Short mmCIF file of C-alpha atoms in Angstrom, two decimals:
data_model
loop_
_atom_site.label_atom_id
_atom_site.label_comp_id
_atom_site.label_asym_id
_atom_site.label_seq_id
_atom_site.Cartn_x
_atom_site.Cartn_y
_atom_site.Cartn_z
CA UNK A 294 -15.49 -20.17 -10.21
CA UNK A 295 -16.78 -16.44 -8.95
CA UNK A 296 -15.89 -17.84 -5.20
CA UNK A 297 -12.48 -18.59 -6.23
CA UNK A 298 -12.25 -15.27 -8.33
CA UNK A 299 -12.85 -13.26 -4.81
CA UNK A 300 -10.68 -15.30 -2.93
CA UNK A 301 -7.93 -14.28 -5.76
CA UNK A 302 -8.58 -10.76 -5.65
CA UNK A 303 -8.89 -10.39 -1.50
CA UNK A 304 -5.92 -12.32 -1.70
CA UNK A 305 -4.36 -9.50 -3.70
CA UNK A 306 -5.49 -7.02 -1.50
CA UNK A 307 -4.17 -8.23 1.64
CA UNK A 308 -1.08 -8.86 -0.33
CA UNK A 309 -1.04 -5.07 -0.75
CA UNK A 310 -1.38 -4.05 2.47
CA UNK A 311 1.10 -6.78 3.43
CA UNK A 312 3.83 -5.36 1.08
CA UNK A 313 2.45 -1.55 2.67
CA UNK A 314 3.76 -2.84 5.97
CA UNK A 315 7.37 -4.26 4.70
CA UNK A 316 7.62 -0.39 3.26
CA UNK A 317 6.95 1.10 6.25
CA UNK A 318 8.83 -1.05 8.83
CA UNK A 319 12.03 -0.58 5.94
CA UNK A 320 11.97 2.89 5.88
CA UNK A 321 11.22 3.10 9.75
CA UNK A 322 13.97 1.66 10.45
CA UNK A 323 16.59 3.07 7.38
CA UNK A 324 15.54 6.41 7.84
CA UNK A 325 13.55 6.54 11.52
CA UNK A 326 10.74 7.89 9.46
CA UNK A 327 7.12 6.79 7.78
CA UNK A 328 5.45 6.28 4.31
CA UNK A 329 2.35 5.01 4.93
CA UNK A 330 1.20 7.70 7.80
CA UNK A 331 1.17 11.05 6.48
CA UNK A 332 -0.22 12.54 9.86
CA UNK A 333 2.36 12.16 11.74
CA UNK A 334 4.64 13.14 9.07
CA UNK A 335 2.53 16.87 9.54
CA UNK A 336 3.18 17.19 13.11
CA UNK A 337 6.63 16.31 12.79
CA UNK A 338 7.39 19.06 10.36
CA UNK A 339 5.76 21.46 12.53
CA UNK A 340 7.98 20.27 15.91
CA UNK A 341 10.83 20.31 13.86
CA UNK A 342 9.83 23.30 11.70
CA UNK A 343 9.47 25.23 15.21
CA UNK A 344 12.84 23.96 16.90
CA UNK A 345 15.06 24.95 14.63
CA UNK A 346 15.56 21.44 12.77
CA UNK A 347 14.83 22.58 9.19
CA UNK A 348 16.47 19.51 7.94
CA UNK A 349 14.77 16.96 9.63
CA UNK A 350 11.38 19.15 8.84
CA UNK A 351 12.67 19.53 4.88
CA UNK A 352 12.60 15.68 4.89
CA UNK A 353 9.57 14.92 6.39
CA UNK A 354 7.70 17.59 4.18
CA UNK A 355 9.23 15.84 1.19
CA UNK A 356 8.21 13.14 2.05
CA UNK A 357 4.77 14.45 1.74
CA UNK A 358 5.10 15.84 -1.30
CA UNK A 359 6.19 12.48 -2.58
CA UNK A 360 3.01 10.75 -0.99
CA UNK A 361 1.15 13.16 -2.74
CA UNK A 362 2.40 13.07 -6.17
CA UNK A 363 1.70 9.32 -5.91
CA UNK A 364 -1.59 10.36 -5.28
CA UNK A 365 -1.49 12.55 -8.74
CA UNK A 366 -0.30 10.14 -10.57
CA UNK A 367 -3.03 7.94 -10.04
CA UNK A 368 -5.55 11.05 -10.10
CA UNK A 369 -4.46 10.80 -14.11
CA UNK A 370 -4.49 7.10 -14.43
CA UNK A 371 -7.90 6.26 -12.92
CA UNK A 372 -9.32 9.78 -13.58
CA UNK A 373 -12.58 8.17 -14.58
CA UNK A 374 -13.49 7.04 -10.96
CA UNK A 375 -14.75 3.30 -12.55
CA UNK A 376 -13.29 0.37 -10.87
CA UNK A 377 -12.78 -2.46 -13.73
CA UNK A 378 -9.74 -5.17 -14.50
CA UNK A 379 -7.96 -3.05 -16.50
CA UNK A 380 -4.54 -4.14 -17.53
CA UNK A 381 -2.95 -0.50 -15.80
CA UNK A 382 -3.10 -2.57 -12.42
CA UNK A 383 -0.88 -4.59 -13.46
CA UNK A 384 1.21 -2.59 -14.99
CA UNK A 385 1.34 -0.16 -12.35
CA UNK A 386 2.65 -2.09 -9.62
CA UNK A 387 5.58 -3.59 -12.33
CA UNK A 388 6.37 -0.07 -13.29
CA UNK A 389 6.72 0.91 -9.35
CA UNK A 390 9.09 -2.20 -8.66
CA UNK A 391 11.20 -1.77 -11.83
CA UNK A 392 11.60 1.87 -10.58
CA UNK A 393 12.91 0.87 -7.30
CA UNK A 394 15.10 -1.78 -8.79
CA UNK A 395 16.82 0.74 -11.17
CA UNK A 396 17.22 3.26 -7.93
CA UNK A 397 18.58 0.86 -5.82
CA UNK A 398 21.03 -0.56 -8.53
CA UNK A 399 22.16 3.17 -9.01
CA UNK A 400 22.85 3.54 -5.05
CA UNK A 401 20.78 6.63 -5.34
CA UNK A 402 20.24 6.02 -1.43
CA UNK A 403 19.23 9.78 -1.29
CA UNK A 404 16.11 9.19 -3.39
CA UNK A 405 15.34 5.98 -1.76
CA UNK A 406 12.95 7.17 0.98
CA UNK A 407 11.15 9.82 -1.34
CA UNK A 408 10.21 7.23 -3.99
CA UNK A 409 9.27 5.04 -1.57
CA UNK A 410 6.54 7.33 -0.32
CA UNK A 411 5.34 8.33 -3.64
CA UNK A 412 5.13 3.93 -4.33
CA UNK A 413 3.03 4.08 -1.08
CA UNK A 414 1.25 7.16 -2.25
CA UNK A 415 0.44 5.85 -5.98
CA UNK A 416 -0.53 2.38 -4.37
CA UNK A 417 -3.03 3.60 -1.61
CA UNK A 418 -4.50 6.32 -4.46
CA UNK A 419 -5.00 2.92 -6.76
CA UNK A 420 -8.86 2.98 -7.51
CA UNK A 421 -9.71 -0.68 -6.32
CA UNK A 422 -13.26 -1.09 -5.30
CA UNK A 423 -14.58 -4.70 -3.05
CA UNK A 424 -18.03 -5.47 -2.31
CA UNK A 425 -18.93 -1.78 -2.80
CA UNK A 426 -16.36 -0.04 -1.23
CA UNK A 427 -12.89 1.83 -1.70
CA UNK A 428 -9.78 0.33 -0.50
CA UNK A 429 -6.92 1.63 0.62
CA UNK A 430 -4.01 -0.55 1.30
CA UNK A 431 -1.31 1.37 2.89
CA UNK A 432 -2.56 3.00 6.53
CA UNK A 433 -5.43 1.64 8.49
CA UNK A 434 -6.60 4.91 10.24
CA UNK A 435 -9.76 4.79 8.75
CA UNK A 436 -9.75 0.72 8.94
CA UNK A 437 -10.42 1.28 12.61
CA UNK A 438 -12.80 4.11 12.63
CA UNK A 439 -14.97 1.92 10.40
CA UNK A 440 -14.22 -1.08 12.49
CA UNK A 441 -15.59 0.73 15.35
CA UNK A 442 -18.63 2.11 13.64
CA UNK A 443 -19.35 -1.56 12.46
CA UNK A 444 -19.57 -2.66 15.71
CA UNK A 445 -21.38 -0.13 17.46
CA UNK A 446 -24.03 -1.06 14.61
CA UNK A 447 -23.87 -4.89 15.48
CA UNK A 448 -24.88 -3.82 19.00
CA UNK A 449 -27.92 -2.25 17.67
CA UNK A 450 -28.56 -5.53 15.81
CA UNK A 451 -27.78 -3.84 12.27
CA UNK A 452 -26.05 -6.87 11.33
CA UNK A 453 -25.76 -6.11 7.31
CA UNK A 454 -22.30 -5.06 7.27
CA UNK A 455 -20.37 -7.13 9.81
CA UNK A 456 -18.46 -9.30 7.52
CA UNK A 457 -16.30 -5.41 6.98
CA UNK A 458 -15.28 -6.31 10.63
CA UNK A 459 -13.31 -9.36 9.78
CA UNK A 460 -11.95 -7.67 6.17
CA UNK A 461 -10.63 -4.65 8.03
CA UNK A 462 -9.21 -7.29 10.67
CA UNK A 463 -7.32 -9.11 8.26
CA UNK A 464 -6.07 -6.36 5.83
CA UNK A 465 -4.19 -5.18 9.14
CA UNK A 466 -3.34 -8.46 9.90
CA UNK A 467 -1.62 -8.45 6.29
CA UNK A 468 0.26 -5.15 7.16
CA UNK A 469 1.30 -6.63 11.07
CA UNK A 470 2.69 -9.41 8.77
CA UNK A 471 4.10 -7.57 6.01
CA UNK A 472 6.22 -5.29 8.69
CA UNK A 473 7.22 -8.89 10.81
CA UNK A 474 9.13 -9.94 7.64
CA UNK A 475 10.60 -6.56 6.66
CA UNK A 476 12.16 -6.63 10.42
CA UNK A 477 13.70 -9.65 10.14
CA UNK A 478 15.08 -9.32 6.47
CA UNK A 479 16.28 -6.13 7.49
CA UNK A 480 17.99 -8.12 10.18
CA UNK A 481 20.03 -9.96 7.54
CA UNK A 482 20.55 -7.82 4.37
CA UNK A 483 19.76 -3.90 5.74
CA UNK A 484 19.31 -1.57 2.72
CA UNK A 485 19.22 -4.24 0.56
CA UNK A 486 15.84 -5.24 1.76
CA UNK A 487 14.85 -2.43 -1.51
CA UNK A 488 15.14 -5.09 -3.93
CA UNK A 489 12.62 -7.43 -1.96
CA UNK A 490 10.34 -4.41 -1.72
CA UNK A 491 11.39 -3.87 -5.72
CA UNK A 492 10.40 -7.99 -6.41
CA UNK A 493 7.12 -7.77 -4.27
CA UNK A 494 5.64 -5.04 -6.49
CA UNK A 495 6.54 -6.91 -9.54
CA UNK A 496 5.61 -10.33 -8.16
CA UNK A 497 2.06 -8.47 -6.91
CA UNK A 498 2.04 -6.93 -11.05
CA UNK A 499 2.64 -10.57 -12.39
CA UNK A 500 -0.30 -11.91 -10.11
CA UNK A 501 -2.60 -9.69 -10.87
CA UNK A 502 -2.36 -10.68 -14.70
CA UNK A 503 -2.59 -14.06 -13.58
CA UNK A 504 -6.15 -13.83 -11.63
CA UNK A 505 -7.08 -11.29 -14.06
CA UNK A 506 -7.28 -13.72 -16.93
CA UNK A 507 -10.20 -15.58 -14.92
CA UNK A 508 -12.43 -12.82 -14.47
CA UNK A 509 -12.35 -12.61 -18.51
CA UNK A 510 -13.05 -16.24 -19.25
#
């Protein structure tokens, strides 16, 4: 039973990262622009900032902001820096596809690309915690600095933490995957592709719930 409990709750966390990836190929190719990378989203306001293209540079640091309120938001929710199956997980993720729903029902297209960075933003600021370490499900920066440091460790023989290796491997495998089937929805439906972004939050709310239940019995 505790084997199949981890498989359920890696399972949830490559789901994550796989529904990161649809986000970001969506709104890279709606809006030529990214939610999950913030970095780039800093140099691009300062090239745009410094030709002249306030617009494009209002956008981008917008989208920012947004990221970073998501990042508030779960500041207050998980304030207490404890990582336990609390029913907020759930709810969370629900919350966030309901919200998305509503937005795209109301053809607020305007909104769209904010709120989808401050989803990304409350999602990679969710306190979730495997084998000892934080997770973060939405940009893989950091994935492949550790990836790297792994590996330079396994050469040295220090071969305690290469089973990271293969979780960092597959959590971007999840996001390659998650962005493969954004392209090709997008292919079929466009900017309708919201409402499978808006289902996969509350699907990934609904499973969570489910697995949770075994961790308590």
């Amino acid at each position: 039973m505790k084997q199949q409990k981890g498989i359920l709750f890696a399972m949830w966390i490559g789901l994550l990262s796989a529904l990161s990836g649809f986000v970001n190929i969506t709104t890279l190719l709606l809006y030529e622009k990214p939610t999950t990378h913030m970095t780039g989203n800093v140099s691009g306001v300062l090239i745009h900032a410094m030709s002249g293209e306030t617009s494009h540079a209002l956008t981008l640091l917008l989208i920012i902001i947004s990221f970073l309120l998501g990042g508030v938001c779960c500041g207050m929710i998980f304030s207490e820096k404890v990582f336990r199956f609390a029913n907020r997980y759930g709810i969370l993720l629900i919350v966030l596809g309901l919200l998305l729903g509503i937005s795209f029902w109301l053809k607020l297209e305007v909104l769209w690309i904010y709120q989808l960075a401050f989803t990304v933003g409350v999602q990679n600021g969710m306190f979730i915690y495997y084998h000892g370490m934080i997770v973060r499900t939405s940009h893989f920066t950091g994935y492949l600095t550790d990836i790297g440091v792994v590996i330079g460790r396994l050469i040295r023989g220090q071969k305690k933490d290469r089973w990271k290796v293969l979780f960092y491997f597959t959590s971007m495998l999840f996001f390659g995957i998650g962005g493969t089937i954004s392209f090709q929805f997008f292919q079929l439906y466009s900017d309708a592709t919201i409402v499978l972004i808006s289902v996969g939050y509350m699907i990934l709310g609904f499973y969570y719930f489910s697995f949770r239940k075994l961790f308590f019995h």
